[in-house]
Short mmCIF file of C-alpha atoms and ligand atoms in Angstrom, two decimals:
data_model
loop_
_atom_site.label_atom_id
_atom_site.label_comp_id
_atom_site.label_asym_id
_atom_site.label_seq_id
_atom_site.Cartn_x
_atom_site.Cartn_y
_atom_site.Cartn_z
CA MET X 25 141.31 151.08 43.24
CA GLY X 26 141.01 147.81 45.19
CA GLU X 27 142.65 144.49 44.69
CA ALA X 28 141.13 141.16 43.73
CA ILE X 29 142.19 138.00 45.52
CA VAL X 30 141.11 134.57 44.25
CA VAL X 31 140.82 131.73 46.76
CA THR X 32 141.49 128.43 45.05
CA SER X 33 142.68 124.89 45.73
CA GLY X 34 142.31 122.38 42.94
CA LYS X 35 140.86 119.74 45.21
CA GLY X 36 137.27 120.15 46.39
CA GLY X 37 136.11 120.48 49.96
CA VAL X 38 139.35 121.74 51.51
CA GLY X 39 137.86 125.01 52.67
CA LYS X 40 137.88 127.61 49.87
CA THR X 41 134.42 128.87 50.65
CA THR X 42 135.06 128.91 54.39
CA THR X 43 138.33 130.76 53.84
CA SER X 44 136.74 133.30 51.45
CA ALA X 45 133.88 134.02 53.83
CA ASN X 46 136.15 134.43 56.83
CA ILE X 47 138.90 136.42 55.22
CA GLY X 48 136.30 138.71 53.63
CA THR X 49 134.51 139.19 56.94
CA ALA X 50 137.77 139.79 58.81
CA LEU X 51 138.80 142.44 56.32
CA ALA X 52 135.40 144.10 56.72
CA LEU X 53 135.87 144.05 60.48
CA GLN X 54 139.14 145.87 59.92
CA GLY X 55 137.21 148.61 58.24
CA LYS X 56 137.83 147.70 54.62
CA ARG X 57 135.13 147.71 51.96
CA VAL X 58 134.87 144.12 50.76
CA CYS X 59 132.97 142.38 47.97
CA LEU X 60 132.77 138.59 48.01
CA VAL X 61 132.25 137.01 44.63
CA ASP X 62 131.04 133.40 44.37
CA THR X 63 132.12 131.91 41.03
CA ASP X 64 131.03 128.39 41.86
CA ILE X 65 128.17 128.53 39.38
CA GLY X 66 125.74 125.72 39.84
CA LEU X 67 127.04 124.83 43.30
CA ARG X 68 126.88 128.11 45.13
CA ASN X 69 127.68 128.00 48.86
CA LEU X 70 129.13 131.30 49.89
CA ASP X 71 125.70 132.85 50.39
CA VAL X 72 124.73 130.02 52.77
CA VAL X 73 127.93 130.25 54.79
CA MET X 74 127.43 134.03 55.05
CA GLY X 75 123.75 133.60 55.96
CA LEU X 76 122.62 135.70 53.02
CA GLU X 77 120.83 133.11 50.98
CA ASN X 78 117.34 134.54 51.48
CA ARG X 79 118.24 137.95 50.21
CA ILE X 80 119.46 136.95 46.75
CA ILE X 81 117.48 138.58 43.96
CA TYR X 82 119.88 138.59 41.03
CA ASP X 83 123.14 136.68 40.53
CA LEU X 84 126.47 136.72 38.66
CA VAL X 85 125.02 135.34 35.44
CA ASP X 86 122.21 137.92 35.50
CA VAL X 87 124.86 140.63 35.61
CA ILE X 88 127.00 139.05 32.89
CA GLU X 89 124.01 138.61 30.61
CA GLY X 90 122.82 142.12 31.21
CA ARG X 91 119.59 141.37 33.01
CA CYS X 92 120.57 143.73 35.83
CA LYS X 93 123.19 146.22 36.94
CA ILE X 94 126.01 145.03 39.25
CA HIS X 95 124.74 147.01 42.21
CA GLN X 96 121.30 145.42 41.90
CA ALA X 97 122.81 141.96 42.23
CA LEU X 98 125.07 142.75 45.19
CA VAL X 99 123.69 141.51 48.50
CA LYS X 100 124.54 143.80 51.39
CA ASP X 101 125.53 142.22 54.68
CA LYS X 102 123.72 144.37 57.24
CA ARG X 103 126.02 143.27 60.05
CA PHE X 104 128.84 145.40 58.65
CA ASP X 105 127.25 148.67 57.72
CA ASP X 106 128.37 149.40 54.26
CA HIS X 107 131.47 147.25 54.37
CA LEU X 108 130.58 143.79 53.15
CA TYR X 109 128.74 142.75 49.99
CA LEU X 110 128.24 139.46 48.19
CA LEU X 111 127.82 138.81 44.50
CA PRO X 112 126.21 135.37 44.52
CA ALA X 113 126.75 132.68 41.91
CA ALA X 114 123.84 131.48 39.77
CA GLN X 115 122.40 128.22 40.89
CA THR X 116 120.56 127.36 37.67
CA SER X 117 123.21 127.86 35.00
CA ASP X 118 126.49 126.02 34.56
CA LYS X 119 130.06 127.20 34.43
CA THR X 120 130.07 127.72 30.69
CA ALA X 121 127.55 130.55 31.07
CA VAL X 122 130.46 132.88 31.86
CA GLN X 123 133.65 133.65 29.92
CA PRO X 124 136.96 134.72 31.52
CA GLU X 125 136.91 138.01 29.59
CA GLN X 126 133.51 138.88 31.05
CA MET X 127 134.73 138.08 34.55
CA ARG X 128 137.75 140.27 34.12
CA LYS X 129 135.53 143.20 33.16
CA LEU X 130 133.20 142.60 36.05
CA VAL X 131 135.98 142.34 38.64
CA ASN X 132 137.63 145.46 37.28
CA GLU X 133 134.39 147.33 37.70
CA LEU X 134 134.09 146.13 41.32
CA LYS X 135 137.66 147.21 42.02
CA GLN X 136 136.57 150.81 41.49
CA ASP X 137 134.24 150.62 44.48
CA TYR X 138 135.79 148.15 46.89
CA ASP X 139 139.14 147.74 48.68
CA TYR X 140 139.11 143.96 48.38
CA ILE X 141 137.33 141.63 46.00
CA ILE X 142 137.50 138.08 47.37
CA ILE X 143 136.75 135.53 44.66
CA ASP X 144 135.63 132.06 45.77
CA CYS X 145 136.80 129.62 43.12
CA PRO X 146 135.14 126.29 42.35
CA ALA X 147 137.14 123.04 42.62
CA GLY X 148 138.93 121.78 39.54
CA ILE X 149 141.04 123.34 36.79
CA GLU X 150 138.43 123.80 34.09
CA GLN X 151 136.24 126.68 32.99
CA GLY X 152 135.17 127.61 36.52
CA TYR X 153 138.76 127.99 37.63
CA LYS X 154 139.65 130.01 34.53
CA ASN X 155 136.75 132.36 35.20
CA ALA X 156 137.70 132.78 38.83
CA VAL X 157 141.33 133.74 38.19
CA ALA X 158 140.60 135.91 35.15
CA GLY X 159 140.18 139.13 37.11
CA ALA X 160 142.45 138.34 40.07
CA ASP X 161 145.58 140.25 41.07
CA LYS X 162 146.54 137.90 43.88
CA ALA X 163 145.83 134.32 44.79
CA ILE X 164 145.47 132.30 47.94
CA VAL X 165 145.85 128.54 47.61
CA VAL X 166 144.07 126.48 50.28
CA THR X 167 145.26 123.00 51.12
CA THR X 168 144.82 120.49 53.92
CA PRO X 169 147.67 118.41 55.30
CA GLU X 170 146.85 115.49 53.03
CA THR X 171 148.99 114.22 50.21
CA SER X 172 146.18 114.41 47.64
CA ALA X 173 145.26 117.98 48.55
CA VAL X 174 148.89 119.07 48.47
CA ARG X 175 149.32 117.42 45.05
CA ASP X 176 146.36 119.34 43.65
CA ALA X 177 147.58 122.54 45.27
CA ASP X 178 150.91 122.02 43.49
CA ARG X 179 149.06 121.63 40.18
CA ILE X 180 147.07 124.82 40.77
CA ILE X 181 150.15 126.78 41.78
CA GLY X 182 151.78 125.70 38.51
CA LEU X 183 148.78 127.06 36.63
CA LEU X 184 148.66 130.28 38.66
CA GLU X 185 152.31 130.92 37.98
CA LYS X 186 151.43 131.09 34.30
CA GLU X 187 148.91 133.85 34.87
CA GLU X 188 150.74 137.04 34.08
CA ASN X 189 148.41 139.25 36.08
CA VAL X 190 148.41 137.20 39.25
CA GLU X 191 151.15 137.66 41.85
CA SER X 192 152.93 134.66 43.26
CA PRO X 193 150.25 132.77 45.29
CA LYS X 194 150.17 132.49 49.08
CA LEU X 195 149.37 129.34 50.99
CA VAL X 196 146.75 128.58 53.64
CA ILE X 197 146.96 125.19 55.35
CA ASN X 198 143.53 124.41 56.68
CA ARG X 199 142.08 121.77 58.99
CA ILE X 200 145.28 121.03 60.85
CA ARG X 201 144.94 118.48 63.63
CA SER X 202 147.88 119.07 65.86
CA HIS X 203 147.91 115.65 67.52
CA MET X 204 148.04 113.91 64.15
CA MET X 205 150.76 116.19 62.92
CA LYS X 206 152.73 115.59 66.06
CA ASN X 207 152.45 111.82 65.65
CA GLY X 208 153.57 112.08 62.07
CA ASP X 209 150.17 110.88 60.80
CA MET X 210 149.75 114.11 58.82
CA LEU X 211 152.15 115.99 56.67
CA ASP X 212 153.69 118.71 58.78
CA ILE X 213 153.72 122.39 57.94
CA ASP X 214 157.36 122.41 57.06
CA GLU X 215 156.99 119.49 54.68
CA ILE X 216 154.07 121.14 52.90
CA THR X 217 155.71 124.54 52.52
CA THR X 218 159.01 123.16 51.23
CA HIS X 219 157.17 120.92 48.82
CA LEU X 220 155.03 123.73 47.44
CA SER X 221 157.75 126.38 47.80
CA ILE X 222 155.41 129.36 48.10
CA ASP X 223 154.93 131.70 51.04
CA LEU X 224 152.69 130.58 53.86
CA ILE X 225 150.08 133.18 54.81
CA GLY X 226 148.29 131.21 57.48
CA ILE X 227 147.45 127.96 59.19
CA VAL X 228 143.99 127.10 60.48
CA LEU X 229 143.21 124.35 62.95
CA ASP X 230 140.46 121.87 62.36
CA ASP X 231 137.74 123.22 64.60
CA ASP X 232 134.17 121.98 65.07
CA GLU X 233 133.15 125.57 65.70
CA VAL X 234 133.86 126.33 62.06
CA ILE X 235 131.20 123.88 60.93
CA LYS X 236 128.73 125.07 63.54
CA ALA X 237 129.24 128.70 62.58
CA SER X 238 128.83 127.94 58.88
CA ASN X 239 125.59 126.15 59.57
CA HIS X 240 124.29 129.22 61.31
CA GLY X 241 125.33 131.47 58.48
CA GLU X 242 127.83 133.23 60.70
CA PRO X 243 131.46 133.09 59.69
CA ILE X 244 133.65 131.88 62.56
CA VAL X 245 135.64 135.14 62.67
CA LEU X 246 132.59 136.71 64.38
CA ASN X 247 133.26 134.42 67.33
CA PRO X 248 136.30 136.02 69.00
CA ASN X 249 137.27 133.07 71.14
CA SER X 250 137.83 130.20 68.74
CA LYS X 251 141.31 129.42 67.48
CA ALA X 252 140.18 129.22 63.89
CA SER X 253 138.69 132.69 64.24
CA ILE X 254 142.03 134.14 65.36
CA ALA X 255 143.77 132.32 62.52
CA TYR X 256 141.47 133.86 59.90
CA ARG X 257 141.83 137.30 61.43
CA ASN X 258 145.59 136.92 61.35
CA ILE X 259 145.45 136.02 57.67
CA ALA X 260 143.44 139.21 57.05
CA ARG X 261 146.02 141.24 58.93
CA ARG X 262 148.81 139.70 56.87
CA ILE X 263 146.90 140.59 53.72
CA LEU X 264 146.83 144.15 55.02
CA GLY X 265 150.60 144.03 55.29
CA GLU X 266 151.09 143.47 58.99
CA SER X 267 153.70 140.97 60.07
CA VAL X 268 151.88 138.63 62.45
CA PRO X 269 153.63 135.52 63.75
CA LEU X 270 151.83 132.22 63.26
CA GLN X 271 149.79 130.88 66.16
CA LEU X 272 151.55 128.08 67.88
CA LEU X 273 150.06 124.66 67.63
CA ASP X 274 149.79 123.24 71.17
CA THR X 275 152.11 120.42 70.41
CA GLU X 276 154.55 122.22 68.28
CA SER X 277 158.21 121.51 68.73
CA LYS X 278 160.70 124.30 68.89
CA GLY X 279 162.26 123.39 65.59
CA VAL X 280 159.04 123.88 63.66
CA PHE X 281 158.36 127.15 65.41
CA SER X 282 161.65 128.68 64.40
CA LYS X 283 161.00 127.63 60.82
CA ILE X 284 157.58 129.25 60.86
CA LYS X 285 159.03 132.46 62.21
CA LYS X 286 161.39 132.46 59.32
CA PHE X 287 158.51 132.71 56.86
CA PHE X 288 157.38 135.99 58.30
CA GLY X 289 160.73 137.46 59.08
CA VAL X 290 160.07 137.42 62.81
CA ARG X 291 163.19 137.20 64.90
CA MET K 11 183.03 119.82 -23.16
CA LYS K 12 186.19 119.91 -21.15
CA LYS K 13 187.31 116.61 -19.80
CA THR K 14 187.83 116.70 -16.02
CA GLN K 15 188.10 114.11 -13.38
CA ASN K 16 185.07 114.54 -11.14
CA VAL K 17 185.22 111.05 -9.74
CA ILE K 18 188.41 109.44 -8.53
CA ILE K 19 188.41 105.89 -7.28
CA LYS K 20 191.02 104.87 -4.80
CA GLY K 21 191.61 101.42 -3.42
CA THR K 22 192.93 100.94 0.11
CA LYS K 23 193.25 97.88 2.21
CA ASP K 24 190.03 98.78 4.00
CA GLY K 25 188.08 98.98 0.78
CA LEU K 26 187.39 101.58 -1.80
CA THR K 27 187.07 105.28 -1.50
CA LEU K 28 185.26 107.40 -4.05
CA HIS K 29 186.46 111.00 -4.09
CA LEU K 30 183.79 113.13 -5.62
CA ASP K 31 184.60 116.60 -6.85
CA ASP K 32 182.83 119.35 -4.88
CA ILE K 33 182.81 122.08 -7.55
CA CYS K 34 181.11 120.54 -10.57
CA SER K 35 177.31 120.40 -10.75
CA TYR K 36 175.49 117.67 -9.01
CA ASP K 37 174.06 116.35 -12.25
CA ASP K 38 177.50 116.13 -13.89
CA LEU K 39 178.71 114.30 -10.82
CA LYS K 40 175.91 111.79 -10.97
CA GLN K 41 176.49 111.11 -14.62
CA GLU K 42 180.19 110.59 -14.09
CA VAL K 43 179.70 108.25 -11.12
CA GLU K 44 177.36 106.22 -13.31
CA ARG K 45 179.83 106.17 -16.21
CA LYS K 46 182.95 105.48 -14.11
CA LEU K 47 181.41 102.62 -12.22
CA SER K 48 180.03 100.88 -15.29
CA SER K 49 183.20 101.24 -17.31
CA SER K 50 185.57 100.26 -14.61
CA THR K 51 186.61 96.66 -14.83
CA LEU K 52 187.77 96.76 -11.31
CA PHE K 53 184.46 95.64 -9.92
CA GLN K 54 183.57 93.01 -12.35
CA GLU K 55 186.01 90.37 -11.41
CA GLU K 56 185.45 90.61 -7.67
CA GLN K 57 182.78 88.30 -6.33
CA GLN K 58 182.56 89.36 -2.75
CA LEU K 59 180.87 92.54 -1.56
CA LEU K 60 183.00 95.62 -1.52
CA SER K 61 182.35 98.42 0.84
CA VAL K 62 182.97 101.95 -0.42
CA LYS K 63 183.46 105.19 1.39
CA VAL K 64 182.28 108.24 -0.44
CA LYS K 65 184.01 111.50 0.21
CA VAL K 66 182.29 114.58 -1.14
CA GLY K 67 184.59 117.31 0.21
CA ASN K 68 182.90 120.64 0.66
CA ARG K 69 179.72 119.69 -1.14
CA PHE K 70 176.50 119.84 0.85
CA LEU K 71 174.17 116.95 0.05
CA THR K 72 170.49 116.92 0.96
CA ASN K 73 169.14 113.69 2.40
CA GLU K 74 167.52 112.93 -0.94
CA GLN K 75 170.75 113.45 -2.83
CA GLU K 76 172.59 111.19 -0.39
CA GLU K 77 170.03 108.50 -0.97
CA GLU K 78 170.22 108.96 -4.70
CA LEU K 79 174.00 108.60 -4.74
CA LYS K 80 173.83 105.56 -2.53
CA ASP K 81 171.25 103.97 -4.83
CA LEU K 82 173.33 104.77 -7.85
CA ILE K 83 176.40 103.12 -6.37
CA ARG K 84 174.53 100.18 -4.96
CA GLN K 85 173.18 99.32 -8.37
CA LYS K 86 176.72 98.49 -9.42
CA ARG K 87 176.62 94.88 -8.42
CA ASN K 88 178.84 94.23 -5.44
CA LEU K 89 179.25 97.71 -4.01
CA ILE K 90 177.92 98.85 -0.69
CA VAL K 91 178.15 102.40 0.54
CA GLU K 92 179.50 102.34 4.00
CA ASP K 93 179.51 106.08 4.63
CA ILE K 94 179.23 109.40 2.88
CA GLU K 95 181.68 111.82 4.31
CA THR K 96 181.29 115.55 3.92
CA ASN K 97 183.13 118.52 5.39
CA VAL K 98 179.98 120.57 5.65
CA ILE K 99 176.70 120.37 7.56
CA SER K 100 173.75 122.62 7.41
CA ARG K 101 173.40 125.43 9.92
CA LYS K 102 170.27 123.80 11.26
CA GLU K 103 172.14 120.53 11.86
CA ALA K 104 174.98 122.41 13.50
CA GLU K 105 172.63 124.23 15.82
CA LYS K 106 170.93 121.00 16.67
CA ARG K 107 174.22 119.38 17.56
CA CYS K 108 175.20 122.37 19.62
CA ARG K 109 171.95 122.24 21.50
CA GLU K 110 172.31 118.53 22.13
CA THR K 111 175.58 118.94 23.91
CA GLU K 112 174.68 122.12 25.69
CA ILE K 113 173.96 122.35 29.42
CA VAL K 114 170.65 124.14 29.88
CA PRO K 115 170.21 125.77 33.29
CA VAL K 116 166.64 126.20 34.45
CA ALA K 117 165.66 127.81 37.78
CA LYS K 118 162.13 126.61 38.45
CA VAL K 119 159.97 124.24 40.44
CA ILE K 120 158.46 121.65 38.13
CA ARG K 121 155.04 121.12 39.62
CA SER K 122 152.41 118.42 39.30
CA GLY K 123 151.16 118.26 35.74
CA GLN K 124 154.07 120.22 34.30
CA VAL K 125 156.54 118.78 31.80
CA LEU K 126 159.91 120.36 31.13
CA GLU K 127 161.51 119.07 27.98
CA ILE K 128 164.89 120.17 26.65
CA ALA K 129 167.51 119.17 24.09
CA GLY K 130 170.88 118.73 25.77
CA ASP K 131 171.76 118.35 29.44
CA LEU K 132 169.34 119.76 31.99
CA LEU K 133 170.63 121.58 35.03
CA LEU K 134 167.54 122.18 37.15
CA ILE K 135 167.96 124.61 40.03
CA GLY K 136 164.79 123.68 41.88
CA ASP K 137 162.63 120.68 42.61
CA VAL K 138 160.67 118.23 40.51
CA ASN K 139 157.49 117.72 42.51
CA PRO K 140 155.41 114.52 42.43
CA GLY K 141 153.41 114.45 39.19
CA GLY K 142 155.96 116.70 37.44
CA THR K 143 158.22 115.47 34.63
CA VAL K 144 161.64 116.53 33.35
CA ARG K 145 162.95 115.14 30.09
CA ALA K 146 166.26 115.74 28.36
CA THR K 147 168.04 114.20 25.40
CA GLY K 148 171.20 114.30 27.50
CA ASN K 149 171.84 114.08 31.22
CA ILE K 150 169.66 115.46 34.00
CA PHE K 151 171.13 117.16 37.07
CA VAL K 152 168.63 118.28 39.69
CA MET K 153 169.88 120.64 42.39
CA GLY K 154 166.93 120.02 44.62
CA TYR K 155 164.36 117.33 45.30
CA LEU K 156 163.61 114.90 42.50
CA ARG K 157 160.19 113.57 43.47
CA GLY K 158 158.51 113.28 40.12
CA ILE K 159 159.61 111.62 36.89
CA ALA K 160 162.97 112.17 35.20
CA HIS K 161 163.75 110.86 31.71
CA ALA K 162 167.32 111.24 30.56
CA GLY K 163 168.67 110.29 27.12
CA SER K 164 165.12 110.62 25.89
CA ALA K 165 166.06 110.34 22.24
CA GLY K 166 167.77 107.03 22.90
CA ASN K 167 171.05 107.69 24.68
CA ALA K 168 171.69 104.84 27.09
CA GLU K 169 174.83 106.52 28.42
CA ALA K 170 172.88 109.39 29.91
CA VAL K 171 172.68 109.75 33.69
CA ILE K 172 170.36 111.37 36.23
CA ALA K 173 171.73 112.98 39.35
CA ALA K 174 169.84 114.76 42.17
CA SER K 175 170.55 116.43 45.47
CA VAL K 176 167.70 114.34 46.88
CA MET K 177 166.73 111.31 44.88
CA LYS K 178 163.15 110.33 45.66
CA PRO K 179 161.65 109.96 42.19
CA SER K 180 158.35 108.31 41.44
CA GLN K 181 159.95 106.96 38.26
CA LEU K 182 163.27 107.10 36.49
CA ARG K 183 163.77 106.57 32.79
CA ILE K 184 167.01 106.48 30.85
CA SER K 185 166.68 105.93 27.09
CA ASN K 186 164.20 103.01 26.98
CA CYS K 187 164.84 101.70 30.48
CA ILE K 188 162.22 102.34 33.13
CA ASN K 189 162.55 101.97 36.85
CA ARG K 190 159.79 102.91 39.26
CA ALA K 191 160.17 103.73 42.91
CA PRO K 192 159.93 100.81 45.25
CA ASP K 193 156.49 100.55 46.84
CA GLU K 194 158.05 100.70 50.28
CA MET K 195 160.44 103.59 50.43
CA PRO K 196 162.03 103.71 53.87
CA GLU K 197 160.95 107.10 55.28
CA ASN K 198 164.11 107.94 57.12
CA GLU K 199 166.49 107.42 54.24
CA SER K 200 167.89 110.73 53.13
CA ARG K 201 168.75 109.64 49.57
CA SER K 202 170.91 112.67 49.13
CA MET K 203 173.48 113.19 46.41
CA GLU K 204 172.67 110.16 44.30
CA CYS K 205 172.79 109.28 40.67
CA ALA K 206 171.15 106.82 38.32
CA TYR K 207 172.59 105.15 35.21
CA ILE K 208 172.03 102.06 33.11
CA SER K 209 174.19 99.30 34.55
CA GLU K 210 175.86 96.39 32.77
CA SER K 211 172.75 94.32 33.42
CA GLN K 212 170.75 96.85 31.34
CA GLN K 213 168.83 98.03 34.36
CA ILE K 214 168.74 101.40 36.02
CA ALA K 215 170.99 101.43 39.03
CA VAL K 216 170.90 104.10 41.72
CA ASP K 217 174.07 104.83 43.63
CA ARG K 218 176.17 107.49 45.26
CA LEU K 219 177.05 110.40 43.02
CA GLN K 220 180.75 109.58 43.17
CA VAL K 221 180.44 106.34 41.19
CA LEU K 222 179.78 108.33 38.03
CA MET K 223 183.45 109.22 37.72
CA LYS K 224 184.11 105.56 37.05
CA LYS K 225 180.89 104.59 35.32
CA ARG K 226 180.67 107.59 32.98
CA PRO K 227 184.13 109.17 32.62
CA ASN K 228 182.87 110.92 29.49
CA LEU K 229 180.76 113.21 31.62
CA THR K 230 183.88 115.27 32.06
CA ARG K 231 184.03 117.65 29.18
CA PHE K 232 186.58 120.04 30.54
CA GLU K 233 189.44 119.88 28.07
CA GLY K 234 191.94 121.40 30.46
CA GLY K 235 195.08 123.45 29.96
CA LEU K 236 195.51 126.88 28.55
N1 ATP O 328 139.18 124.79 59.75
C1 ATP O 328 138.08 123.99 59.64
N2 ATP O 328 137.71 123.23 60.68
C2 ATP O 328 136.61 122.41 60.57
N3 ATP O 328 135.87 122.32 59.48
C3 ATP O 328 136.20 123.03 58.42
C4 ATP O 328 137.33 123.91 58.43
N4 ATP O 328 137.40 124.51 57.22
C5 ATP O 328 136.37 124.02 56.49
N5 ATP O 328 135.66 123.14 57.19
C6 ATP O 328 134.49 122.39 56.72
O1 ATP O 328 134.83 121.66 55.58
C7 ATP O 328 133.77 121.56 54.66
C8 ATP O 328 134.21 122.05 53.29
O2 ATP O 328 134.54 123.42 53.40
P1 ATP O 328 134.27 124.43 52.19
O3 ATP O 328 132.87 124.33 51.73
O4 ATP O 328 134.74 125.74 52.64
O5 ATP O 328 135.24 123.81 51.14
P2 ATP O 328 135.37 124.24 49.59
O6 ATP O 328 136.80 124.07 49.25
O7 ATP O 328 134.76 125.51 49.33
O8 ATP O 328 134.53 123.08 48.90
P3 ATP O 328 134.08 123.01 47.35
O9 ATP O 328 135.28 122.55 46.63
O10 ATP O 328 132.96 122.03 47.37
O11 ATP O 328 133.68 124.39 46.99
C9 ATP O 328 132.66 122.41 55.27
O12 ATP O 328 131.74 121.58 55.90
C10 ATP O 328 133.38 123.30 56.23
O13 ATP O 328 132.55 123.68 57.31
MG1 MG O 329 133.24 126.12 47.86
#
C-alpha cells in the first residue's frame, strides 16, 4: 500500500507543479512506482511539464464520471519503464466536476498499485484544494521567500492541520536567490521556518534551467548537474526517510547553516 | 389563610431595604409587595425619590421575575429599585463566571485566517502569525510571537491587558480601543517582553512588561498564605 502526498501552496505560481513533477520523477529514479495526479482541473500543466501532453486520451473527470477505467486514463512515462505514470486533469470541465469523496476513493485505489501518489494541487483554498487533499496522507507546502507567499502558506498549513488524515505538512522553499537573501532583500530561511513552524524538507534555488527544462517537457531532475536538480533529488531522498543535509547556499553564513542542520538532526 | 410576614420594610440611613421571604410562593410574594407598598403611609409623605434595595435571600429569580418585581415597586410613586440582591445564582451563570476568570492555556500556532476566541484569560503557548486573531474576554498572554491581531477584554473590559514575549502585532484591541502597528516598524527592535494596556489618556499604550505591576495590580490573583 503506497502513500499519497499532496503538493500545495495557497498562492499561485510558486512552483507546485514543478515540485510535483520533479519529486515524482526523482522518486521514480530511485526505483519507486509513482503516479502523478493533476487536480488542477481546467488549468492542467503537469502533463506539459512532464512532456506527456500528446499522449492524453482520458482524464481525471472521465475516470470519476465512469467513462473509462483508471488504468485507461493513466499516461505511462516511457523514460522510466514501468515506474512513472500520470493521471491528467481535465481541461474542459471545472473544479466542481469532482467531489472530495470521489477523489478519496480514486486515490485509495491508486495506492494499491503505486508506492507514491503525488497530487498536484491547484492554487487557492476552494473546491480544487479540497479535492486535492481529500485522499492525501501527507502534504508538502511550497512557498517562495516572499511575504505574500509565506502568508498564504501559513493559511494553507492552518487548513491542513485540520485534516485528520493528513500528517503534519513539510515545507519546501522554492526560488531562493542567494544574493538577495544575503542582502536581506528576501526573507531568509530561518525567518520563514520559524514563522511557519513546520519542518523544512527542502530548499530549491531559483534556476533558469528549471524553466528551460519545463519548456522541453523534461523535469530538471533529469539534468544531473543543475543545483535545482540536486535539491529536488534530495527532497525525494528525505521523503524516503534518508537524512540528507541541506545544500549550502553559496553565500550562507555559518549561523544559518547550523540552524539548518538542526532541522535534520545532523551534527 | 395564615397571616405571615413575607415582606419586611426596613429603613436605614442609606435608604430602604425590602426583605422578601424566600419560602412563600412567588405569587403570594408579589401580592404582598403590592399590598404593603400601597398601604404603607411611609412613602406618601416623602416627595423626593427613595432608592430601595431588595433582598430576596435564597430565592432564585428569573430575569423576567426581577423585571416584574422592579416594575411593581417602581409603580409606587417615588421608589426606585437600586439593586436586587440574592444569595443564589443559576448553575449556568456560575459556570459562566468561572469561565470568565479562568486562565485558559492553549498550545498552538494561530495561523493566517484562524481566530481563537475564549472566555477568560488566554495563555497562548505559541505564536499568533500575521492574519491570525486571538480574542479573550479577559487578558491575553502570548508566550511567543504576537504578529497578528490580539483583542483583550473583548466583552468590554477596559482593564484587560495584552502581554507577549515578542510584541509585533498588526493590531491591538482592548475593549473598544484600537491601536494599529505603526507603518514604519524599526526592523532591528526586538520588542521582547512587552505589554499593552489602556492608559489614562484612553489610548492603548505599549510598554515593558514590568509596568503592569503598577498599572494593573489586580492581575495578581494569588491570595497567599496557607
Ligand atoms: N526553482 C525554480 N527556478 C526557476 N523557475 C522556477 C522554479 N520553480 C518554478 N519555476 C517557474 O515558475 C513558474 C511557476 O511554476 P509552477 O507552474 O510549478 O507553479 P504552480 O505553483 O504550479 O502554479 P499554479 O498555481 O499556476 O498551478 C514556472 O514558469 C516554473 O518554470
Ligand atoms: Mg500548477
